[in-house]
Amino acid sequence: MIMPTLQMLVVTLIVVLSFAYASWALMPAAWRRRLAVRALGLPGLRRNMTLQRAARGANSCGCDGCDGVPAAASGSGQAQTIKIVRRAPP
Amino acid sequence: MNSQSATSLDAPGRALLRSVALVGNPNCGKTALFNLLTGARQKVANYAGVTVERKIGIARLPGGQSVSVIDLPGTYSLNPASADEAVTLEVIEGRRAGEDVPDLIIAVVDATNLRMNLRLVLELRRLGRPMLVALNMADSARQRGLVIDTQRLATELGCAVVETVGVKHDGHLALLAELARDVDRSVAAQEGESWHVEVPDAAALQHEVKRLLALAAPAAAKTARFHPRLDAWVMHPVWGLVILSVLLFVMFQAVFSWAQWPMDAIKAAMTWLGETVTTQMADGPLRSLLVDGAIAGAGSVLVFLPQILILFAFILVLEDTGYLPRAAFLLDTLMGKVGLSGRAFIPLLSSFACAVPAIMATRTISNWRDRLLTIMLAPLMTCSARLPVYALLIGAFVPDRAIGPFNLRGLTLFGLYAAGVLSACGVAWVVKRVWMKSSYQPLMLELPPYRRPSLRNLLLGLRDRAKIFLGRVGTIIFALTVVLWFLSSWPAPPEGAAGSAIQYSFAGQIGKLLEVLFAPIGFNWQISLALVPGLAAREVVVGALGTVYSLSGGEEAGADALAQVIAQQWSLATAYSLLAWFVFAPQCISTLAAVRRETNSWRYPALMTAYMFVLAYAAAFVTYRVTLWLGA
């Protein structure tokens, strides 16, 4: 049986960690990247894979393949011309 | 993963092979080979346009050396027509910021379609870069009786040619062995040569391809890749639509009927866990956190894993067989009528899994207005995160009754998915007439041959999907339910307060404030509160409802209990209103971030949030009022 005071301590720890994780995961990617780069400078955190991934700009939404770098801006509304090439006569 | 590739000289005039790039036509199996070479688990499917961004992994060669492997989006030529094809050219020309040009190009060729694929190989040869040709799907080619003289092809192309099979666990060994041989010699060959691309004349290229085929694979032109009789049915303008409808019906029926047993097992496990913790642990905040927060919250989301896996099993099988691009052709006329490009079909289809990769997949659409419209519509498709919410509400409010051969619950789910598609068509029709006016872009998409679905691919795909879902339950969903539990438990109610404690908590007060906004559409304060963490991930709404109702009334934990509680406490009008809300619900934060990234502007995510909120509110309002008027 865990005593109520000890329960309160464990609960406080879980709530603080959960709040920190949720804030980390949901903050804008640019902030997360900046934070991760700073945190990687601290001793003991340099090899942390999560921070390394975040510093590279990976997304934290949990989807595979969502972590691409920004696409090149495409501002033209021009349609691409499709060239039809006639087959050479046999 | 290493995004850097560099060439270091270890002896005068010689350099080590450090990076190789997989280049080839769309749907020739580059990503399957990449996965084999690097042990990665990137998405593969039997249609063009799955990879839209370059991916980098490390391959270990037989000699122990490491090589960086770059998987690139498929391209038909070195004259890019869309954003994803431009990525390929940027990388192989070394124009990508912060990345060196790859040391060796692996030209991946679909051995069953040499006539089309060899054109790109000939263009790549003109680059003058070290190159190696991988004849992928060599097993399929052999099965069709196609004999390819690899030696002759190698002599004619002036580079090594190896056979590979991307879907077999040892299908890449010949390629690895060839790479090991190339390790020391490849870079020396490129010194002093230009990397500038000159796209040759298409007719001349085709002529050269014909000459090569006559020498190395004379039977290639005669080998049939398609099944015209099957396609006559599948792509028939009437029967094709009937087949598509039946397939979708079966899929949604299966989501409900096949998942029952495993869902019951998970529900039972959650109930047992809740009861065990309650009996074994002293009363206190930790017990409440575990029972009302973790088990009633995150546990109630976990129950929907079997339904999500069944839905994805169908999607993966349809992807593997090559049916999906045919469905795109079938629906092209309809999509054209509402102003959508036929190319939008694949991204919109990806939205059924998650809107984020779907928004990235719009890079295959070359016209900017069409691409932007597809981005704005992608969130209207029902993503898998909405499935738990739909399943909970349908399970609680729709009777488990048969209507002909179909189950009413399956039909309701089908209706909700159809509502998403129809609303996307409606929005597209309006937007194309008032804002993004552009002419119809005809769909040009390469039809893949039919293939027997690979059990290995299916199991790996389901494993990945389960990992993603469980990962979300164990991380962001758990964290948010704990935060919500805290907000729902503090501060404690004042002395002599009447009603449940949660009403006096932070969460209760936030819920009451939001209720003012949502009362006209029938939402009580518990629903209003649950919508807030639902912006982070849709499934959290179920977990949040579980936690809030568990703390409100001290009911049994678990999704089964939650379904019973809401069935007793909500009116039918409220349930239908919430379903209508979720068809249009404003998107999750990840989706908005993806829209910002792809459009390089905050304007479009803001616009998306606004229009979806208005649509969701209007749909829920009409649904609520009409259901009340009908007497429900």
XYZ file of C-alpha atoms in Angstrom:
722
model
C 0.000 0.000 0.000
C 1.355 3.397 -0.975
C 0.671 6.083 1.623
C -1.288 9.226 0.574
C 1.734 11.564 1.040
C 3.928 9.350 -1.084
C 1.062 9.082 -3.610
C 0.946 12.876 -3.754
C 4.686 13.029 -4.489
C 4.454 10.458 -7.279
C 1.372 12.196 -8.728
C 3.136 15.571 -8.708
C 6.076 14.058 -10.593
C 3.822 12.372 -13.186
C 1.738 15.523 -13.724
C 4.828 17.745 -14.094
C 6.459 15.320 -16.548
C 3.223 14.964 -18.527
C 2.763 18.726 -18.692
C 6.377 19.169 -19.816
C 6.014 16.459 -22.478
C 2.717 17.833 -23.804
C 4.177 21.355 -23.975
C 7.270 20.038 -25.771
C 5.278 18.006 -28.282
C 2.758 20.730 -29.051
C 4.980 23.805 -29.133
C 5.783 25.350 -32.538
C 8.482 23.355 -34.349
C 10.830 26.344 -34.584
C 10.784 26.824 -30.785
C 11.308 23.103 -30.253
C 14.266 23.103 -32.639
C 15.853 26.066 -30.879
C 15.277 24.512 -27.456
C 16.700 21.167 -28.599
C 19.828 22.810 -30.010
C 20.362 24.584 -26.672
C 19.681 21.446 -24.661
C 22.165 19.452 -26.770
C 24.827 21.863 -25.583
C 24.299 20.775 -21.973
C 26.594 18.088 -20.589
C 24.957 14.666 -20.484
C 22.357 15.451 -23.145
C 24.607 15.520 -26.205
C 23.776 11.952 -27.251
C 20.063 12.188 -26.543
C 18.339 10.832 -29.680
C 15.035 12.652 -29.068
C 16.812 15.988 -28.800
C 18.943 15.231 -31.869
C 15.821 14.423 -33.855
C 14.100 17.574 -32.655
C 17.175 19.662 -33.478
C 16.988 18.366 -37.052
C 13.431 19.628 -37.222
C 11.538 16.350 -36.998
C 7.821 16.493 -36.296
C 6.445 15.080 -33.071
C 2.939 14.255 -34.189
C 3.714 10.530 -34.234
C 3.010 10.037 -37.932
C 5.537 8.224 -40.083
C 6.760 10.302 -42.954
C 5.484 13.599 -41.572
C 8.924 14.941 -40.780
C 10.010 16.254 -44.134
C 11.810 19.523 -44.552
C 9.831 22.416 -46.048
C 9.014 22.099 -49.706
C 10.186 24.717 -52.106
C 7.645 27.494 -52.439
C 5.527 27.126 -55.497
C 3.905 30.386 -56.366
C 3.168 29.996 -60.030
C -0.314 29.298 -61.191
C 1.025 28.304 -64.586
C -0.027 24.947 -65.971
C 2.766 22.661 -67.141
C 2.838 21.994 -70.832
C 2.658 18.302 -71.658
C 4.572 17.335 -74.764
C 3.114 14.465 -76.719
C 5.808 12.705 -78.704
C 4.678 10.804 -81.733
C 6.044 7.314 -82.152
C 8.644 6.916 -84.829
C 7.258 5.010 -87.831
C 8.242 1.333 -87.754
C 20.433 8.582 -40.013
C 23.043 10.815 -41.490
C 22.073 13.662 -43.736
C 25.645 14.458 -44.678
C 27.492 12.758 -47.456
C 31.086 13.476 -48.240
C 33.832 12.100 -50.382
C 37.220 11.785 -48.768
C 40.337 10.910 -50.673
C 42.331 8.072 -49.182
C 44.892 7.892 -51.935
C 45.872 10.184 -54.798
C 43.160 10.140 -57.464
C 40.971 7.722 -55.537
C 38.096 8.290 -53.162
C 35.794 6.256 -50.979
C 32.181 5.733 -51.888
C 30.172 7.511 -49.220
C 26.724 8.093 -50.630
C 24.513 6.562 -53.292
C 21.195 7.866 -54.637
C 18.297 5.672 -55.763
C 16.839 7.253 -58.888
C 14.107 5.828 -61.105
C 10.614 6.114 -62.532
C 7.725 6.300 -60.061
C 6.570 2.921 -58.734
C 9.675 0.987 -59.815
C 10.422 -0.133 -56.241
C 13.032 2.381 -55.070
C 11.625 2.679 -51.565
C 11.276 -1.100 -51.213
C 14.986 -1.388 -52.111
C 15.831 1.489 -49.764
C 14.057 -0.322 -46.923
C 15.993 -3.521 -47.703
C 19.341 -1.731 -47.917
C 18.952 0.384 -44.793
C 16.497 -1.537 -42.616
C 14.163 1.471 -42.726
C 10.368 1.185 -42.816
C 9.351 3.865 -45.294
C 5.904 3.545 -46.832
C 5.700 1.552 -50.060
C 2.652 1.028 -52.271
C 1.797 -0.128 -55.783
C 1.200 3.289 -57.326
C 3.185 6.320 -58.371
C 3.876 9.289 -56.104
C 4.224 7.623 -52.687
C 7.658 9.180 -51.992
C 7.630 12.984 -52.273
C 10.702 13.876 -50.224
C 14.209 12.467 -50.145
C 14.998 10.030 -47.312
C 18.460 9.060 -46.113
C 19.579 5.842 -44.419
C 22.767 3.882 -43.851
C 23.542 0.578 -45.590
C 26.252 -1.806 -44.372
C 28.246 -3.395 -47.179
C 29.584 -6.995 -47.010
C 33.095 -5.646 -46.297
C 31.832 -3.779 -43.239
C 31.863 -0.304 -44.817
C 28.908 2.040 -44.399
C 27.260 3.859 -47.265
C 24.663 6.581 -47.030
C 21.650 5.704 -49.221
C 19.348 8.464 -50.499
C 15.842 7.481 -51.602
C 14.437 10.012 -54.045
C 10.940 10.702 -55.402
C 10.279 8.974 -58.706
C 10.709 10.935 -61.910
C 10.046 10.166 -65.562
C 12.756 12.451 -66.859
C 15.379 14.951 -65.764
C 13.012 17.724 -66.801
C 10.922 18.013 -63.598
C 7.188 18.637 -63.914
C 6.282 18.804 -60.219
C 7.767 19.767 -56.835
C 8.633 16.162 -55.910
C 10.445 15.553 -59.225
C 12.372 18.803 -58.693
C 13.700 17.381 -55.397
C 15.268 14.475 -57.303
C 17.020 16.740 -59.771
C 18.255 19.061 -57.017
C 19.856 16.155 -55.148
C 21.543 14.461 -58.093
C 22.851 17.782 -59.382
C 24.135 18.699 -55.910
C 21.978 21.837 -55.702
C 20.364 20.846 -52.396
C 21.548 23.218 -49.660
C 23.948 21.574 -47.208
C 24.226 18.326 -49.163
C 26.991 17.089 -51.408
C 26.262 15.458 -54.707
C 25.880 11.645 -54.322
C 28.976 9.636 -55.299
C 27.049 7.033 -57.241
C 23.629 6.883 -58.868
C 21.728 3.631 -58.626
C 19.275 3.758 -61.528
C 16.405 1.568 -60.353
C 14.523 0.039 -63.249
C 11.250 -1.899 -63.250
C 12.384 -4.994 -65.146
C 8.818 -5.638 -66.320
C 8.601 -2.180 -67.915
C 11.976 -1.643 -69.563
C 10.543 0.335 -72.464
C 9.538 3.196 -70.236
C 12.205 2.915 -67.531
C 15.280 2.787 -69.778
C 14.582 6.306 -71.030
C 15.470 7.768 -67.658
C 18.544 5.514 -67.456
C 19.760 6.948 -70.763
C 19.169 10.483 -69.495
C 21.076 9.669 -66.307
C 23.939 8.234 -68.365
C 24.298 11.610 -70.042
C 25.086 13.141 -66.667
C 28.424 11.386 -66.870
C 28.210 10.347 -63.231
C 29.207 6.939 -61.833
C 26.143 4.781 -62.216
C 24.849 1.311 -61.522
C 21.602 -0.142 -62.845
C 19.363 -2.235 -60.548
C 16.864 -4.316 -62.521
C 14.190 -4.440 -59.855
C 11.231 -6.874 -59.817
C 13.502 -9.327 -61.652
C 11.399 -12.213 -60.294
C 8.192 -10.825 -61.830
C 9.974 -10.370 -65.150
C 11.158 -13.996 -65.100
C 7.657 -15.224 -64.199
C 6.349 -13.471 -67.303
C 8.953 -15.236 -69.410
C 11.027 -12.111 -69.969
C 14.707 -12.920 -70.455
C 17.081 -9.990 -69.977
C 20.692 -10.277 -71.048
C 22.214 -8.250 -68.205
C 25.751 -8.618 -69.541
C 24.759 -7.163 -72.878
C 22.776 -4.396 -71.248
C 25.757 -3.571 -69.026
C 28.063 -3.416 -72.050
C 25.684 -1.162 -73.942
C 25.050 1.160 -71.001
C 28.679 1.186 -69.912
C 27.914 0.398 -66.272
C 27.190 -2.605 -64.059
C 23.686 -4.079 -64.147
C 22.370 -6.231 -61.274
C 19.052 -7.944 -60.650
C 17.111 -7.091 -57.477
C 13.783 -8.000 -55.867
C 12.635 -5.262 -53.524
C 9.937 -7.324 -51.800
C 12.164 -10.276 -50.796
C 14.339 -10.145 -47.717
C 17.449 -11.168 -49.696
C 16.492 -9.378 -52.915
C 19.225 -6.758 -52.509
C 22.281 -8.980 -51.983
C 23.564 -8.703 -55.565
C 23.282 -4.920 -55.314
C 25.187 -4.877 -52.013
C 27.942 -7.030 -53.537
C 28.219 -4.688 -56.527
C 28.325 -1.659 -54.228
C 31.142 -3.300 -52.256
C 33.077 -3.699 -55.519
C 32.375 -0.063 -56.421
C 33.456 1.291 -53.071
C 36.989 2.149 -54.110
C 36.604 2.986 -57.742
C 33.503 5.038 -58.227
C 34.607 8.560 -57.488
C 37.752 8.471 -59.586
C 35.539 8.155 -62.646
C 33.666 11.392 -62.036
C 36.611 13.739 -61.782
C 36.644 16.456 -64.384
C 33.217 15.558 -65.715
C 30.243 17.855 -65.900
C 27.098 17.237 -63.844
C 25.040 19.546 -65.973
C 21.870 17.936 -67.285
C 21.022 18.221 -70.952
C 17.657 16.656 -71.563
C 17.927 14.872 -74.901
C 15.270 14.688 -77.573
C 12.490 12.294 -76.520
C 12.168 10.652 -79.926
C 15.896 9.993 -80.079
C 15.776 8.522 -76.587
C 12.942 6.200 -77.479
C 14.825 5.104 -80.567
C 17.845 4.277 -78.427
C 15.645 2.378 -75.961
C 14.273 0.275 -78.828
C 17.780 -0.511 -79.977
C 18.825 -1.573 -76.473
C 15.757 -3.756 -76.040
C 16.340 -5.463 -79.361
C 19.815 -6.398 -78.142
C 19.244 -7.213 -74.453
C 15.563 -8.111 -74.046
C 13.915 -8.818 -77.396
C 10.765 -10.198 -75.718
C 10.174 -7.025 -73.677
C 7.836 -5.407 -76.193
C 5.628 -8.509 -76.382
C 5.277 -9.134 -72.654
C 1.821 -8.163 -71.395
C 1.805 -6.110 -68.175
C -1.920 -5.577 -67.813
C -5.127 -7.569 -67.555
C -7.450 -5.891 -70.071
C -10.382 -8.167 -69.228
C -10.191 -7.368 -65.530
C -9.723 -3.661 -66.229
C -12.763 -3.704 -68.520
C -14.812 -4.399 -65.385
C -12.840 -2.529 -62.760
C -12.590 0.675 -64.813
C -16.021 0.481 -66.418
C -17.844 3.801 -65.858
C -20.838 2.011 -64.260
C -19.635 -1.398 -63.042
C -16.390 0.133 -61.850
C -18.307 2.460 -59.522
C -20.448 -0.462 -58.307
C -17.306 -2.487 -57.533
C -15.755 0.494 -55.712
C -18.928 1.021 -53.642
C -19.120 -2.673 -52.702
C -15.455 -2.682 -51.677
C -15.969 0.362 -49.453
C -19.162 -1.113 -47.960
C -17.369 -4.357 -47.099
C -14.487 -2.397 -45.590
C -16.703 -0.406 -43.219
C -18.802 -3.433 -42.313
C -15.610 -5.306 -41.427
C -14.406 -2.451 -39.232
C -17.392 -3.073 -36.957
C -18.101 -6.782 -37.246
C -14.563 -8.243 -37.324
C -13.234 -6.034 -34.542
C -15.814 -7.059 -31.949
C -13.925 -9.944 -30.368
C -10.519 -8.238 -29.924
C -12.233 -5.037 -28.755
C -14.173 -6.973 -26.124
C -10.905 -8.568 -24.974
C -9.181 -5.166 -24.597
C -12.239 -3.719 -22.821
C -12.241 -6.679 -20.401
C -8.510 -6.218 -19.769
C -9.006 -2.495 -19.059
C -11.931 -3.170 -16.707
C -9.903 -5.826 -14.875
C -6.948 -3.454 -14.596
C -9.156 -0.663 -13.217
C -10.741 -2.974 -10.663
C -7.401 -4.447 -9.619
C -5.833 -1.024 -9.062
C -8.926 0.117 -7.132
C -8.873 -2.901 -4.809
C -5.098 -3.184 -4.396
C -4.237 0.449 -3.825
C -5.058 2.805 -0.961
C -7.482 5.581 -1.779
C -5.592 8.699 -2.787
C -4.531 10.907 -5.680
C -2.280 8.290 -7.333
C -5.097 5.751 -7.445
C -7.409 8.357 -8.919
C -4.767 9.307 -11.492
C -4.299 5.684 -12.544
C -7.981 4.706 -12.579
C -9.705 7.933 -13.694
C -6.837 9.351 -15.738
C -4.705 6.611 -17.284
C -7.160 3.691 -17.495
C -10.430 5.561 -18.082
C -8.670 8.067 -20.364
C -5.815 6.549 -22.385
C -7.202 3.010 -21.860
C -10.501 3.895 -23.491
C -8.638 5.013 -26.640
C -6.606 1.784 -26.747
C -9.823 -0.200 -27.254
C -10.093 1.099 -30.817
C -6.790 -0.418 -31.984
C -8.459 -3.458 -33.691
C -10.785 -1.232 -35.740
C -7.908 0.943 -36.898
C -5.878 -2.130 -37.884
C -8.782 -3.615 -39.870
C -9.287 -0.337 -41.743
C -5.592 -0.180 -42.585
C -5.457 -3.843 -43.579
C -8.008 -3.058 -46.310
C -6.192 0.099 -47.396
C -2.810 -1.689 -47.501
C -4.204 -4.574 -49.560
C -5.871 -2.174 -52.006
C -2.605 -0.227 -52.281
C -0.569 -3.364 -52.899
C -2.846 -4.759 -55.595
C -2.678 -1.625 -57.755
C -6.421 -0.967 -57.485
C -6.206 2.536 -56.027
C -4.887 4.394 -59.117
C -7.698 2.743 -61.073
C -10.173 4.156 -58.597
C -8.509 7.548 -59.224
C -9.210 7.219 -62.957
C -12.734 6.103 -62.215
C -13.422 9.150 -60.065
C -11.532 11.605 -62.270
C -14.668 12.699 -64.150
C -16.520 13.340 -60.901
C -13.540 15.162 -59.409
C -13.124 17.204 -62.585
C -16.775 18.280 -62.394
C -16.287 19.782 -58.940
C -13.027 21.396 -60.026
C -10.500 19.006 -58.512
C -7.475 17.694 -60.349
C -7.486 13.915 -60.829
C -4.026 13.998 -59.271
C -5.710 15.044 -56.014
C -7.129 11.548 -55.555
C -3.999 9.927 -54.091
C -3.303 12.737 -51.561
C -6.980 12.800 -50.574
C -6.916 9.047 -50.175
C -3.838 9.312 -47.933
C -5.919 11.632 -45.759
C -7.936 8.644 -44.582
C -4.810 7.680 -42.648
C -3.586 11.131 -41.609
C -3.881 14.580 -43.179
C -0.201 15.415 -42.573
C 1.409 13.005 -45.098
C -1.528 13.738 -47.424
C -0.682 17.433 -47.418
C 2.912 16.539 -48.270
C 1.704 14.212 -51.028
C 0.109 17.183 -52.807
C 3.621 17.976 -54.072
C 2.847 15.680 -56.995
C 0.307 18.285 -58.217
C 2.126 20.717 -60.480
C -0.525 23.441 -60.665
C -0.236 25.629 -57.552
C -3.955 26.477 -57.321
C -4.956 22.837 -57.638
C -2.366 21.920 -55.049
C -3.557 24.582 -52.610
C -7.173 23.508 -53.029
C -6.222 19.876 -52.345
C -4.305 20.966 -49.220
C -7.368 22.873 -47.984
C -9.637 19.876 -48.597
C -7.400 17.108 -47.226
C -8.609 17.554 -43.598
C -12.215 16.969 -44.668
C -11.377 13.333 -45.376
C -11.919 11.188 -42.290
C -8.492 10.548 -40.748
C -7.951 7.439 -38.627
C -7.860 9.570 -35.455
C -11.585 10.289 -35.889
C -12.406 6.584 -35.988
C -12.379 6.130 -32.166
C -14.791 9.061 -31.784
C -17.135 7.739 -34.479
C -16.921 4.197 -33.122
C -17.694 5.336 -29.567
C -20.753 7.361 -30.606
C -22.048 4.778 -33.084
C -21.569 2.019 -30.494
C -23.523 4.058 -27.937
C -26.356 5.424 -30.099
C -26.821 3.272 -33.202
C -28.533 -0.078 -32.593
C -26.678 -3.221 -33.643
C -29.322 -4.145 -36.237
C -29.147 -5.793 -39.654
C -30.499 -3.983 -42.703
C -30.501 -6.542 -45.489
C -26.991 -7.952 -45.722
C -25.553 -4.924 -43.948
C -25.199 -3.877 -40.357
C -26.681 -0.491 -39.424
C -23.543 0.529 -37.542
C -21.345 -0.232 -40.561
C -23.727 1.734 -42.774
C -23.596 4.701 -40.395
C -19.798 4.660 -40.452
C -19.853 4.464 -44.251
C -22.254 7.432 -44.250
C -19.899 9.492 -42.102
C -16.939 8.752 -44.382
C -19.121 9.562 -47.408
C -20.209 12.823 -45.748
C -16.537 13.839 -45.530
C -15.963 13.081 -49.218
C -19.161 14.822 -50.349
C -18.447 17.892 -48.259
C -14.953 18.071 -49.807
C -16.574 17.934 -53.264
C -19.031 20.682 -52.254
C -16.296 22.931 -50.873
C -14.169 22.349 -54.001
C -17.113 23.237 -56.254
C -17.731 26.509 -54.411
C -14.060 27.489 -54.071
C -13.329 26.828 -57.752
C -16.139 29.163 -58.760
C -15.412 32.067 -56.438
C -11.710 32.022 -55.635
C -9.238 29.599 -57.211
C -10.498 29.605 -60.747
C -8.338 27.431 -62.985
C -8.939 25.254 -65.983
C -9.431 21.502 -65.631
C -6.151 19.635 -65.499
C -6.444 16.230 -67.154
C -5.254 13.309 -65.060
C -2.138 11.614 -66.351
C -1.136 8.816 -64.027
C 0.766 5.651 -64.800
C -1.389 2.609 -64.110
C 0.597 -0.053 -62.270
C 0.079 -3.710 -63.141
C -2.055 -5.752 -60.738
C 0.035 -7.535 -58.146
C -0.784 -10.168 -55.575
C -0.647 -8.435 -52.160
C 2.430 -9.365 -50.191
C 1.646 -10.835 -46.759
C 5.018 -9.565 -45.509
C 4.193 -6.000 -46.610
C 0.763 -6.256 -45.032
C 2.075 -7.485 -41.694
C 4.874 -4.911 -41.646
C 2.394 -2.158 -42.539
C 0.019 -3.222 -39.768
C 2.874 -3.492 -37.292
C 3.985 0.050 -38.168
C 0.424 1.347 -37.892
C -0.031 -0.363 -34.498
C 3.287 1.105 -33.330
C 2.219 4.608 -34.379
C -1.157 4.267 -32.625
C 0.288 2.740 -29.448
C 3.050 5.345 -29.513
C 0.450 8.106 -29.558
C -1.573 6.453 -26.770
C 1.569 6.025 -24.661
C 2.896 9.548 -25.209
C 0.763 12.524 -26.200
C -2.632 10.963 -25.386
C -1.419 9.738 -21.985
C 0.247 13.079 -21.213
C -2.854 15.067 -22.139
C -5.197 12.838 -20.139
C -2.926 13.222 -17.100
C -2.967 17.020 -17.521
C -6.752 16.927 -17.927
C -7.074 14.688 -14.865
C -5.065 17.250 -12.887
C -7.207 20.130 -14.147
C -10.330 18.093 -13.347
C -9.203 17.232 -9.808
C -7.960 20.625 -8.553
C -8.896 22.783 -6.788
C -10.933 20.687 -4.354
C -14.596 21.678 -3.918
C -15.412 24.101 -1.078
C -16.863 22.811 2.217
C -20.487 21.755 1.886
C -20.483 22.014 -1.899
C -23.213 20.159 -3.705
C -22.646 18.138 -6.907
C -19.521 16.365 -8.110
C -16.058 17.751 -7.314
C -15.106 18.171 -10.977
C -17.608 20.998 -11.382
C -15.491 23.131 -9.018
C -12.180 22.231 -10.693
C -10.244 24.249 -13.301
C -11.490 21.898 -16.021
C -15.094 22.191 -14.825
C -14.905 25.970 -14.973
C -13.281 25.968 -18.424
C -15.997 23.550 -19.583
C -18.749 25.806 -18.230
C -17.251 28.823 -20.026
C -17.054 26.941 -23.328
C -20.565 25.574 -22.846
C -21.923 29.070 -23.543
C -20.480 28.851 -27.060
C -21.457 25.230 -27.697
C -24.877 25.013 -25.977
C -26.739 26.062 -29.166
C -25.419 22.920 -30.878
C -26.337 20.683 -27.941
C -22.916 20.166 -26.348
C -22.780 20.007 -22.545
C -19.773 21.267 -20.588
C -18.093 17.851 -20.600
C -18.102 17.677 -24.410
C -17.048 21.321 -24.711
C -14.084 20.618 -22.438
C -13.081 17.422 -24.277
C -12.860 19.328 -27.583
C -9.906 21.395 -26.301
C -7.306 18.591 -25.900
C -8.838 17.062 -29.055
C -7.058 19.802 -30.993
C -3.770 18.056 -30.191
C -4.974 14.632 -31.360
C -8.538 13.652 -32.185
C -8.477 10.430 -30.190
C -7.858 12.440 -27.026
C -11.535 13.460 -27.116
C -12.475 9.871 -26.199
C -9.859 9.753 -23.465
C -10.906 13.166 -22.171
C -14.577 12.132 -22.040
C -13.533 8.955 -20.207
C -11.623 10.928 -17.586
C -14.256 13.664 -17.163
C -17.170 11.220 -16.801
C -15.154 8.921 -14.553
C -14.435 11.848 -12.215
C -17.981 13.197 -12.532
C -19.807 10.125 -11.413
C -17.234 7.558 -10.299
C -18.396 5.091 -12.936
C -16.497 2.034 -13.924
C -13.428 2.767 -16.022
C -13.098 1.792 -19.651
C -14.601 2.508 -23.041
C -17.505 0.120 -22.518
C -18.564 2.010 -19.385
C -18.080 5.328 -21.196
C -20.378 4.213 -24.023
C -23.045 3.263 -21.465
C -22.686 6.540 -19.565
C -23.024 8.765 -22.625
C -25.914 6.651 -23.938
C -27.749 7.395 -20.668
C -26.773 11.047 -20.267
C -26.821 12.458 -23.806
C -29.801 12.974 -26.042
C -29.778 11.471 -29.521
C -29.682 15.020 -30.919
C -26.459 15.757 -28.998
C -24.816 12.545 -30.249
C -25.739 13.252 -33.881
C -24.634 16.843 -33.485
C -21.213 15.709 -32.214
C -20.895 13.291 -35.136
C -21.697 16.140 -37.555
C -19.132 18.323 -35.742
C -16.447 15.688 -36.255
C -17.095 15.394 -39.980
C -15.842 18.993 -40.308
C -14.005 19.433 -36.996
C -11.253 22.072 -37.059
C -7.956 20.332 -37.620
C -5.352 19.092 -35.189
C -2.269 21.229 -34.558
C 0.043 18.911 -36.554
C -2.073 19.388 -39.667
C -2.055 23.154 -39.347
C 1.729 23.074 -38.898
C 2.045 20.944 -42.056
C -0.095 23.435 -44.015
C 2.076 26.294 -42.781
C 5.207 24.394 -43.842
C 3.940 23.474 -47.297
C 2.469 26.893 -48.138
C 5.138 29.015 -46.425
C 2.378 31.208 -44.998
C 0.196 31.469 -41.892
C -2.652 32.737 -44.049
C -3.750 29.301 -45.240
C -3.753 27.466 -41.879
C -5.750 30.410 -40.444
C -8.178 30.215 -43.340
C -8.476 26.441 -42.954
C -9.227 26.716 -39.222
C -11.837 29.424 -39.812
C -13.705 27.710 -42.639
C -13.717 24.323 -40.925
C -14.925 25.819 -37.636
C -17.787 27.587 -39.403
C -18.710 24.434 -41.345
C -18.511 22.241 -38.223
C -20.626 24.627 -36.172
C -23.224 25.057 -38.912
C -23.464 21.298 -39.572
C -23.768 20.492 -35.852
C -26.377 23.256 -35.379
C -28.545 22.046 -38.263
C -28.197 18.403 -37.191
C -29.079 19.204 -33.570
C -32.082 21.360 -34.409
C -33.453 18.989 -37.061
C -33.065 15.971 -34.764
C -34.845 17.841 -31.946
C -37.576 18.915 -34.361
C -38.039 15.283 -35.387
C -38.637 14.513 -31.720
C -35.433 12.628 -30.871
